[in-house]
PDB file of C-alpha atoms in Angstrom:
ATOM      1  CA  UNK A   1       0.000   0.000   0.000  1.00 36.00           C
ATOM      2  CA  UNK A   2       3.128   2.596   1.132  1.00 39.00           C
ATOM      3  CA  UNK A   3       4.328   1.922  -2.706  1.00 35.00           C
ATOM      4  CA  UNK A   4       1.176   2.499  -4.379  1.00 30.00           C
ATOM      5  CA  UNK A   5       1.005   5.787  -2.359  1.00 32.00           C
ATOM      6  CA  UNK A   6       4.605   6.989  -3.217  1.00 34.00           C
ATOM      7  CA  UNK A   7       3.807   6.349  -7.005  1.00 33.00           C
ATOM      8  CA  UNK A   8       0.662   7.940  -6.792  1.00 35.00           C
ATOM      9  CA  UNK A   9       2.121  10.914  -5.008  1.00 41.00           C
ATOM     10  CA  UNK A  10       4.991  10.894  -7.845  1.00 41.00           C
ATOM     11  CA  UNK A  11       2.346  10.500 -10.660  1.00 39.00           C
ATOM     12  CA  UNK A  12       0.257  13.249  -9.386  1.00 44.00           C
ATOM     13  CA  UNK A  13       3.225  15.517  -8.645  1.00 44.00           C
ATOM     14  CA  UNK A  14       4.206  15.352 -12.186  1.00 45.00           C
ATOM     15  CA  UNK A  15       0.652  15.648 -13.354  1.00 46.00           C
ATOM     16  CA  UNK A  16       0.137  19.493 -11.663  1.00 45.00           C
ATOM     17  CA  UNK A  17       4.121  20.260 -12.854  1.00 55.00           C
ATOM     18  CA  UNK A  18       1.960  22.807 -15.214  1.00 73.00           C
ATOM     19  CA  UNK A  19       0.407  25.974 -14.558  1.00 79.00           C
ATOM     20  CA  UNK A  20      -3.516  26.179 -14.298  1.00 79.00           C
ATOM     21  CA  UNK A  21      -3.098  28.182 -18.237  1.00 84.00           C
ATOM     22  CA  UNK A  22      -0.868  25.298 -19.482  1.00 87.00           C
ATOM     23  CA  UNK A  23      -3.531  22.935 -17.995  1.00 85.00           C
ATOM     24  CA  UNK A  24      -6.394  24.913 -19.693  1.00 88.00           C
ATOM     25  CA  UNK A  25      -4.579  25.653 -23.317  1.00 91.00           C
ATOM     26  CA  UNK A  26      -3.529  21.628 -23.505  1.00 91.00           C
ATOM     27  CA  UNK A  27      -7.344  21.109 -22.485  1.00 93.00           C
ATOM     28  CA  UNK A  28      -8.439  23.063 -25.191  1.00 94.00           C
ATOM     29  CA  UNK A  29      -6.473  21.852 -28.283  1.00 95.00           C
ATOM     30  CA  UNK A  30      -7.679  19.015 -27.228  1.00 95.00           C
ATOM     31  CA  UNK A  31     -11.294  20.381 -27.389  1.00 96.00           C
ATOM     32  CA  UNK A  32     -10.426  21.413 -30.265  1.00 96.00           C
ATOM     33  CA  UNK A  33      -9.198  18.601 -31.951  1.00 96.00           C
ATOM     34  CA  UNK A  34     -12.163  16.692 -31.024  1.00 95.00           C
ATOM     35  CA  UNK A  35     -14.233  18.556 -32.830  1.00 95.00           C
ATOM     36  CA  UNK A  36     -12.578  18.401 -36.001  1.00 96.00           C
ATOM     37  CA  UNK A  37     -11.432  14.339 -35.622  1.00 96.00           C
ATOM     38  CA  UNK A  38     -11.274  12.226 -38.922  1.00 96.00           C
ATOM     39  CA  UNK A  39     -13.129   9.365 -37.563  1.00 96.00           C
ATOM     40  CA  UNK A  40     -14.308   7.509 -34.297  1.00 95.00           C
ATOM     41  CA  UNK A  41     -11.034   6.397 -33.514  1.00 96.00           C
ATOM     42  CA  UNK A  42      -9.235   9.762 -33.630  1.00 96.00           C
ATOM     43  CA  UNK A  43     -11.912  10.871 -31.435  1.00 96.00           C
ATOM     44  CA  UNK A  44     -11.912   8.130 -29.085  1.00 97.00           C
ATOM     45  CA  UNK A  45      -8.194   9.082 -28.456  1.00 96.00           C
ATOM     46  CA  UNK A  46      -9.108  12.180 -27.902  1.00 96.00           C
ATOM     47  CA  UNK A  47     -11.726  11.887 -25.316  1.00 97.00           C
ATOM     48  CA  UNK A  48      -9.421   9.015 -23.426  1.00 96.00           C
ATOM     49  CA  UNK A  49      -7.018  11.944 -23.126  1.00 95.00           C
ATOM     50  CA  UNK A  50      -9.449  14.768 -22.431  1.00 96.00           C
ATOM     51  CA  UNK A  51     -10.860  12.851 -19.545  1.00 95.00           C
ATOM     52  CA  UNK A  52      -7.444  12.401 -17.968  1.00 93.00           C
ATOM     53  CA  UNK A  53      -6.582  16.068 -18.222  1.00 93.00           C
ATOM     54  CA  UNK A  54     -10.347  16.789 -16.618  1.00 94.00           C
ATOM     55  CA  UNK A  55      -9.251  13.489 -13.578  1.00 92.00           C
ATOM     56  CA  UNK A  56      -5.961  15.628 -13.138  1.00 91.00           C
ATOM     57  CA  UNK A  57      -7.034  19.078 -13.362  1.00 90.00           C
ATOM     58  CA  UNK A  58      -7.245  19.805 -10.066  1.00 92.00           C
ATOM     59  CA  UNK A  59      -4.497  20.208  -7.381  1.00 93.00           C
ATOM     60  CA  UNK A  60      -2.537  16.909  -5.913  1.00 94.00           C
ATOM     61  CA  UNK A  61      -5.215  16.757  -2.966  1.00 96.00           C
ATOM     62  CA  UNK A  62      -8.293  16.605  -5.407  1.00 96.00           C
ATOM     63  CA  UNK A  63      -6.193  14.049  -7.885  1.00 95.00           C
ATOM     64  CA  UNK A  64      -6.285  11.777  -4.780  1.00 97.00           C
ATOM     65  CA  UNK A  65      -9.976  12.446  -4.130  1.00 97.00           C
ATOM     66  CA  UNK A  66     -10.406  11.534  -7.360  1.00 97.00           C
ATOM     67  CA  UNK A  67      -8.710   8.635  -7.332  1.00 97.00           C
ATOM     68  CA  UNK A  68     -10.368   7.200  -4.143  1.00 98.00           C
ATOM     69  CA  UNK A  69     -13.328   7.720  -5.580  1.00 98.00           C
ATOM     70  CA  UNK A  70     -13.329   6.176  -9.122  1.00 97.00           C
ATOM     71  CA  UNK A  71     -11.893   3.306  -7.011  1.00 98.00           C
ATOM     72  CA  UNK A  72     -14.906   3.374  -4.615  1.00 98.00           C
ATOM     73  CA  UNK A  73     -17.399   3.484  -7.389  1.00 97.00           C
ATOM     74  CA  UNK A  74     -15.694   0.538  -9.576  1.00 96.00           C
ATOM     75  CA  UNK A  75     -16.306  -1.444  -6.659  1.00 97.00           C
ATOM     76  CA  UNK A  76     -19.745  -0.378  -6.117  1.00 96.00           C
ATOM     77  CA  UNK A  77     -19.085   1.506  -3.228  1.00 97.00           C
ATOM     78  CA  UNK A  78     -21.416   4.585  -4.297  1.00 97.00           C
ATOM     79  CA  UNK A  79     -21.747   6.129  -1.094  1.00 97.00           C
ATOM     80  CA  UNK A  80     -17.900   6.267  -0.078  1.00 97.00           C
ATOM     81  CA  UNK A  81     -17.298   7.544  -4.183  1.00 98.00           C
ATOM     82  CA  UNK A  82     -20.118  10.468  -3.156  1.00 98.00           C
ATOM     83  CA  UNK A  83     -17.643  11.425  -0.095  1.00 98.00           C
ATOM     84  CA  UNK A  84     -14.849  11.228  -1.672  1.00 98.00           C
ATOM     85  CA  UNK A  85     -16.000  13.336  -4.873  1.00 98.00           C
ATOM     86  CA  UNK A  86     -17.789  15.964  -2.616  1.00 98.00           C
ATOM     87  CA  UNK A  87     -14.435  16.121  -0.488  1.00 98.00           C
ATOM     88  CA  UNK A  88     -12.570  17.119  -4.156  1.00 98.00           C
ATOM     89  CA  UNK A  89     -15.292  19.673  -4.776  1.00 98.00           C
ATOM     90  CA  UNK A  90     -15.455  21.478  -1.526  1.00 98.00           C
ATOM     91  CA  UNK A  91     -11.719  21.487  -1.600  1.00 97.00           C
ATOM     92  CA  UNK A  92     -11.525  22.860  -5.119  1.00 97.00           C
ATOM     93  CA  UNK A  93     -15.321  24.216  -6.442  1.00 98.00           C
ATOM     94  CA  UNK A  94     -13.929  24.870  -9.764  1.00 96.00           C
ATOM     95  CA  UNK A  95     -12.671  21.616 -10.845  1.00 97.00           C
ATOM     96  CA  UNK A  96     -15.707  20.046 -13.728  1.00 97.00           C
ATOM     97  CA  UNK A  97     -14.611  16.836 -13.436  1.00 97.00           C
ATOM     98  CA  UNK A  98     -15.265  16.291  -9.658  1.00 98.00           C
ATOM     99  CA  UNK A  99     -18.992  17.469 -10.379  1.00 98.00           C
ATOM    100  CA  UNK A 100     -19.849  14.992 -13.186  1.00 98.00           C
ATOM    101  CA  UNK A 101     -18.180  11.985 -11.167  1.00 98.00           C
ATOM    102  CA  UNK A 102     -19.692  13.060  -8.150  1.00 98.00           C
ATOM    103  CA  UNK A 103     -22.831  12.677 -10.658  1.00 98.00           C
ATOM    104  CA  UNK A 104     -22.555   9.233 -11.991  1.00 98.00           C
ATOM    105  CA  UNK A 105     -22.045   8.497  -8.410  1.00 98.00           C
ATOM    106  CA  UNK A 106     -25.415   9.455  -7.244  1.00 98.00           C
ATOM    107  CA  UNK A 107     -26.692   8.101 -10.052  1.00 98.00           C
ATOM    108  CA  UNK A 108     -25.529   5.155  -9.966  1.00 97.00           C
ATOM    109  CA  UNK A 109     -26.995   5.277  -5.572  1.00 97.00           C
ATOM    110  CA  UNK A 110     -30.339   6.262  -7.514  1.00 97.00           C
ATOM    111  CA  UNK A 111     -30.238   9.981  -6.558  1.00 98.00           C
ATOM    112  CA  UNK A 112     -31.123  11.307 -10.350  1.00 97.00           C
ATOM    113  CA  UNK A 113     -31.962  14.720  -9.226  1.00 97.00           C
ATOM    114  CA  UNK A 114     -28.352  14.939  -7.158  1.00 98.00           C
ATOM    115  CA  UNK A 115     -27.196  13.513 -10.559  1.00 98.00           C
ATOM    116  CA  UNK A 116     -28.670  16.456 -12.643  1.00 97.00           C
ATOM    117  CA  UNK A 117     -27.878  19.149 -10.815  1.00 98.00           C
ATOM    118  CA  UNK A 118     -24.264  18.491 -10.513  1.00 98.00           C
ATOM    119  CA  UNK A 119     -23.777  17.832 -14.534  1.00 98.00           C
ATOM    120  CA  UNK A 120     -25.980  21.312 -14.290  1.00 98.00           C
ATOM    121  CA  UNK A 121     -22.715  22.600 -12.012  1.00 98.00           C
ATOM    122  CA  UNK A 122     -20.379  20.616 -14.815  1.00 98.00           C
ATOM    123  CA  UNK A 123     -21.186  22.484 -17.921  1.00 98.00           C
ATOM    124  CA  UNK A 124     -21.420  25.707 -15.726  1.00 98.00           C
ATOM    125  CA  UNK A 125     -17.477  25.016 -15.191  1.00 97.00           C
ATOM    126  CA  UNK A 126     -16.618  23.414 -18.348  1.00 96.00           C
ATOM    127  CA  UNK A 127     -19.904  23.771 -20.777  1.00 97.00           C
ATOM    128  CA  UNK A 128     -17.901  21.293 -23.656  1.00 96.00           C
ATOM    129  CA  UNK A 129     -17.837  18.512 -21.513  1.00 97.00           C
ATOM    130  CA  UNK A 130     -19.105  16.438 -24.304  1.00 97.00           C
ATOM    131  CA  UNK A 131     -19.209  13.061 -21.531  1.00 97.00           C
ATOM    132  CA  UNK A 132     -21.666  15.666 -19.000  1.00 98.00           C
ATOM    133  CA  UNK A 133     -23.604  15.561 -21.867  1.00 98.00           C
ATOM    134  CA  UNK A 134     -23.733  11.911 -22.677  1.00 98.00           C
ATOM    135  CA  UNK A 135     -24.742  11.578 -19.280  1.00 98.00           C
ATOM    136  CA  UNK A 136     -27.092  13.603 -19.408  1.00 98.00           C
ATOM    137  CA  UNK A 137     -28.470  11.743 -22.285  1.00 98.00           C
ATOM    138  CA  UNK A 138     -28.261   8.687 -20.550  1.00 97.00           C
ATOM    139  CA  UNK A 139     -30.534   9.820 -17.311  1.00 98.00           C
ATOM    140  CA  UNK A 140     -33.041  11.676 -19.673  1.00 97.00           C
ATOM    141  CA  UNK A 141     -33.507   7.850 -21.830  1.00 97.00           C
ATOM    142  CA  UNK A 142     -33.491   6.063 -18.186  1.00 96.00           C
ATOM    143  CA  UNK A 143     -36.546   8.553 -17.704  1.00 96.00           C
ATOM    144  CA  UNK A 144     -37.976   7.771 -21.085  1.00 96.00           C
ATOM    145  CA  UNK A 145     -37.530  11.738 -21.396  1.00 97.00           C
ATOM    146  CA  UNK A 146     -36.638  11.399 -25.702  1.00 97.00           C
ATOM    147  CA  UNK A 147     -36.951  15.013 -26.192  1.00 97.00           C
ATOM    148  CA  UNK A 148     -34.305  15.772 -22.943  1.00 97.00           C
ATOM    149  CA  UNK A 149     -32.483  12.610 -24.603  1.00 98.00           C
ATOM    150  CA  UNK A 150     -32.066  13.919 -28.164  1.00 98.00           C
ATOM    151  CA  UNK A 151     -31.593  17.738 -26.915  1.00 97.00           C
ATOM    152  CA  UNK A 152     -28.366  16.487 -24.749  1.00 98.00           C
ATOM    153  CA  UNK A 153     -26.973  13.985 -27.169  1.00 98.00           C
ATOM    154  CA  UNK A 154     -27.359  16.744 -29.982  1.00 98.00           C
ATOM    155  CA  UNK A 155     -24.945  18.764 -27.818  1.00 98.00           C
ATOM    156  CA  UNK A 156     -22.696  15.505 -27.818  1.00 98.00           C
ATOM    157  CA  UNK A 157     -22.464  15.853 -31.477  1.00 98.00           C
ATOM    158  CA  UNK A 158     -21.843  19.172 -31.348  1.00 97.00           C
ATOM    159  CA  UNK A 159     -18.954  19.256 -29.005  1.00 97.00           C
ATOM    160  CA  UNK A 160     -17.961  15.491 -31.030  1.00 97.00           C
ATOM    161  CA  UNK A 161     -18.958  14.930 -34.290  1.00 97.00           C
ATOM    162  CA  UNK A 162     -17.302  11.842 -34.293  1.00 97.00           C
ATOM    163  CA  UNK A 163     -17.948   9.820 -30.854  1.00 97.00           C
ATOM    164  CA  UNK A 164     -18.660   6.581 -31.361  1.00 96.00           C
ATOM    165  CA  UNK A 165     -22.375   5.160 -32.798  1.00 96.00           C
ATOM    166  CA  UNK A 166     -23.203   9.017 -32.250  1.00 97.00           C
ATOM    167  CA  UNK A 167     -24.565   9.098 -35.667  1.00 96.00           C
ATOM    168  CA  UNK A 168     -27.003   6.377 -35.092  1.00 97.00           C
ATOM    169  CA  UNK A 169     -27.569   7.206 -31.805  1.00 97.00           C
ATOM    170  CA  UNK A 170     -28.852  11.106 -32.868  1.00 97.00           C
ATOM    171  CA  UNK A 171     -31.594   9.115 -35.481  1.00 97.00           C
ATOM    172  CA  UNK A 172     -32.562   6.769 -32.647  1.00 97.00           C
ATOM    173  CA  UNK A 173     -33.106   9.782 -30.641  1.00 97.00           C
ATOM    174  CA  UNK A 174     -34.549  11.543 -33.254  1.00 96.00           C
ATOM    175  CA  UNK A 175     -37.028   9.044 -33.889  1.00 96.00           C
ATOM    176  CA  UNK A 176     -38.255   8.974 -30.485  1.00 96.00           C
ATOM    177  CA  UNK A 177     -38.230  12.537 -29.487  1.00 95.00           C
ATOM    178  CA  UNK A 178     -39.824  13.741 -32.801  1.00 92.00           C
ATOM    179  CA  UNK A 179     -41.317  10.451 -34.324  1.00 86.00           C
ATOM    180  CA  UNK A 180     -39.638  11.853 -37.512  1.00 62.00           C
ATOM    181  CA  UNK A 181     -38.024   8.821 -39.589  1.00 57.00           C
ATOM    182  CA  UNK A 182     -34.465  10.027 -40.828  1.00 47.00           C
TER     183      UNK A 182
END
């Protein structure tokens, strides 16, 4: 356990070795990028590396947080992931990331309107988080609310043209918020 701690300390040292504006400017090529990928598994890449820079984005405290709780929540510990993710936030309000996992969290514990208004606090902070979105699209279909459904994974598509079955997924969506056959 002491060696997993000394090369998680390590790993999160050299994480935060940039400033907040390098953070932010590597962030948004990124954003960028995404938007403009050649295919699904450009953007893919992409988002595998945008949601690491979102996990690290906050200070070596809230990287830990973090940490704990993704581990807490892959082991279906959803009330221990809720601590550990509120913990991150009220130590660092700002960081995006912290809100939407806190919010797939309660989610997953069956609090949806916890859920929702922390991906509302997500896209407040960071309003191209294109996997807020996706959850919100997720919640609004677990509700059988198409039009909520369609109106968030539009955004998806917006923010990343190219995610996976997002094509598809937009017609399914489509179909069932608008009955409109496309």
């Amino acid at each position: 356990m002491r060696t997993l701690l000394v090369l998680l300390f390590g790993f999160c040292v050299a994480a935060h070795a940039q400033s907040p504006a390098e953070k932010r400017a590597a962030t948004d090529r990124l954003l960028d990028a995404l938007k403009v990928a050649p295919d699904e598994r450009a953007a893919t890449g992409l988002e595998s590396e945008l949601e690491q820079n979102w996990l690290r984005s906050g200070s070596p405290a809230v990287t830990l947080l973090m940490s704990r709780g993704l581990r807490t929540m892959q082991a279906g510990e959803d009330d221990e992931a809720i601590d550990s993710f509120s913990d991150a936030i009220t130590l660092q309000p700002d960081v995006a990331e912290a809100w939407h996992r806190r919010a797939l969290a309660r989610y997953h514990a069956g609090d949806v309107n916890g859920a929702i208004h922390d991906l509302e606090e997500t896209v407040k902070l960071e309003p191209r988080d294109f996997a807020a979105f996706r959850t919100l699209t997720d919640i609004a279909e677990a509700r059988e609310d198409w039009k909520g459904a369609y109106a968030a994974w539009q955004k998806v598509m917006e923010l990343d043209p190219k995610t996976r079955g997002g094509a598809e997924r937009l017609r399914v969506l489509k179909r069932k918020a608008v009955g409109e056959e496309t």
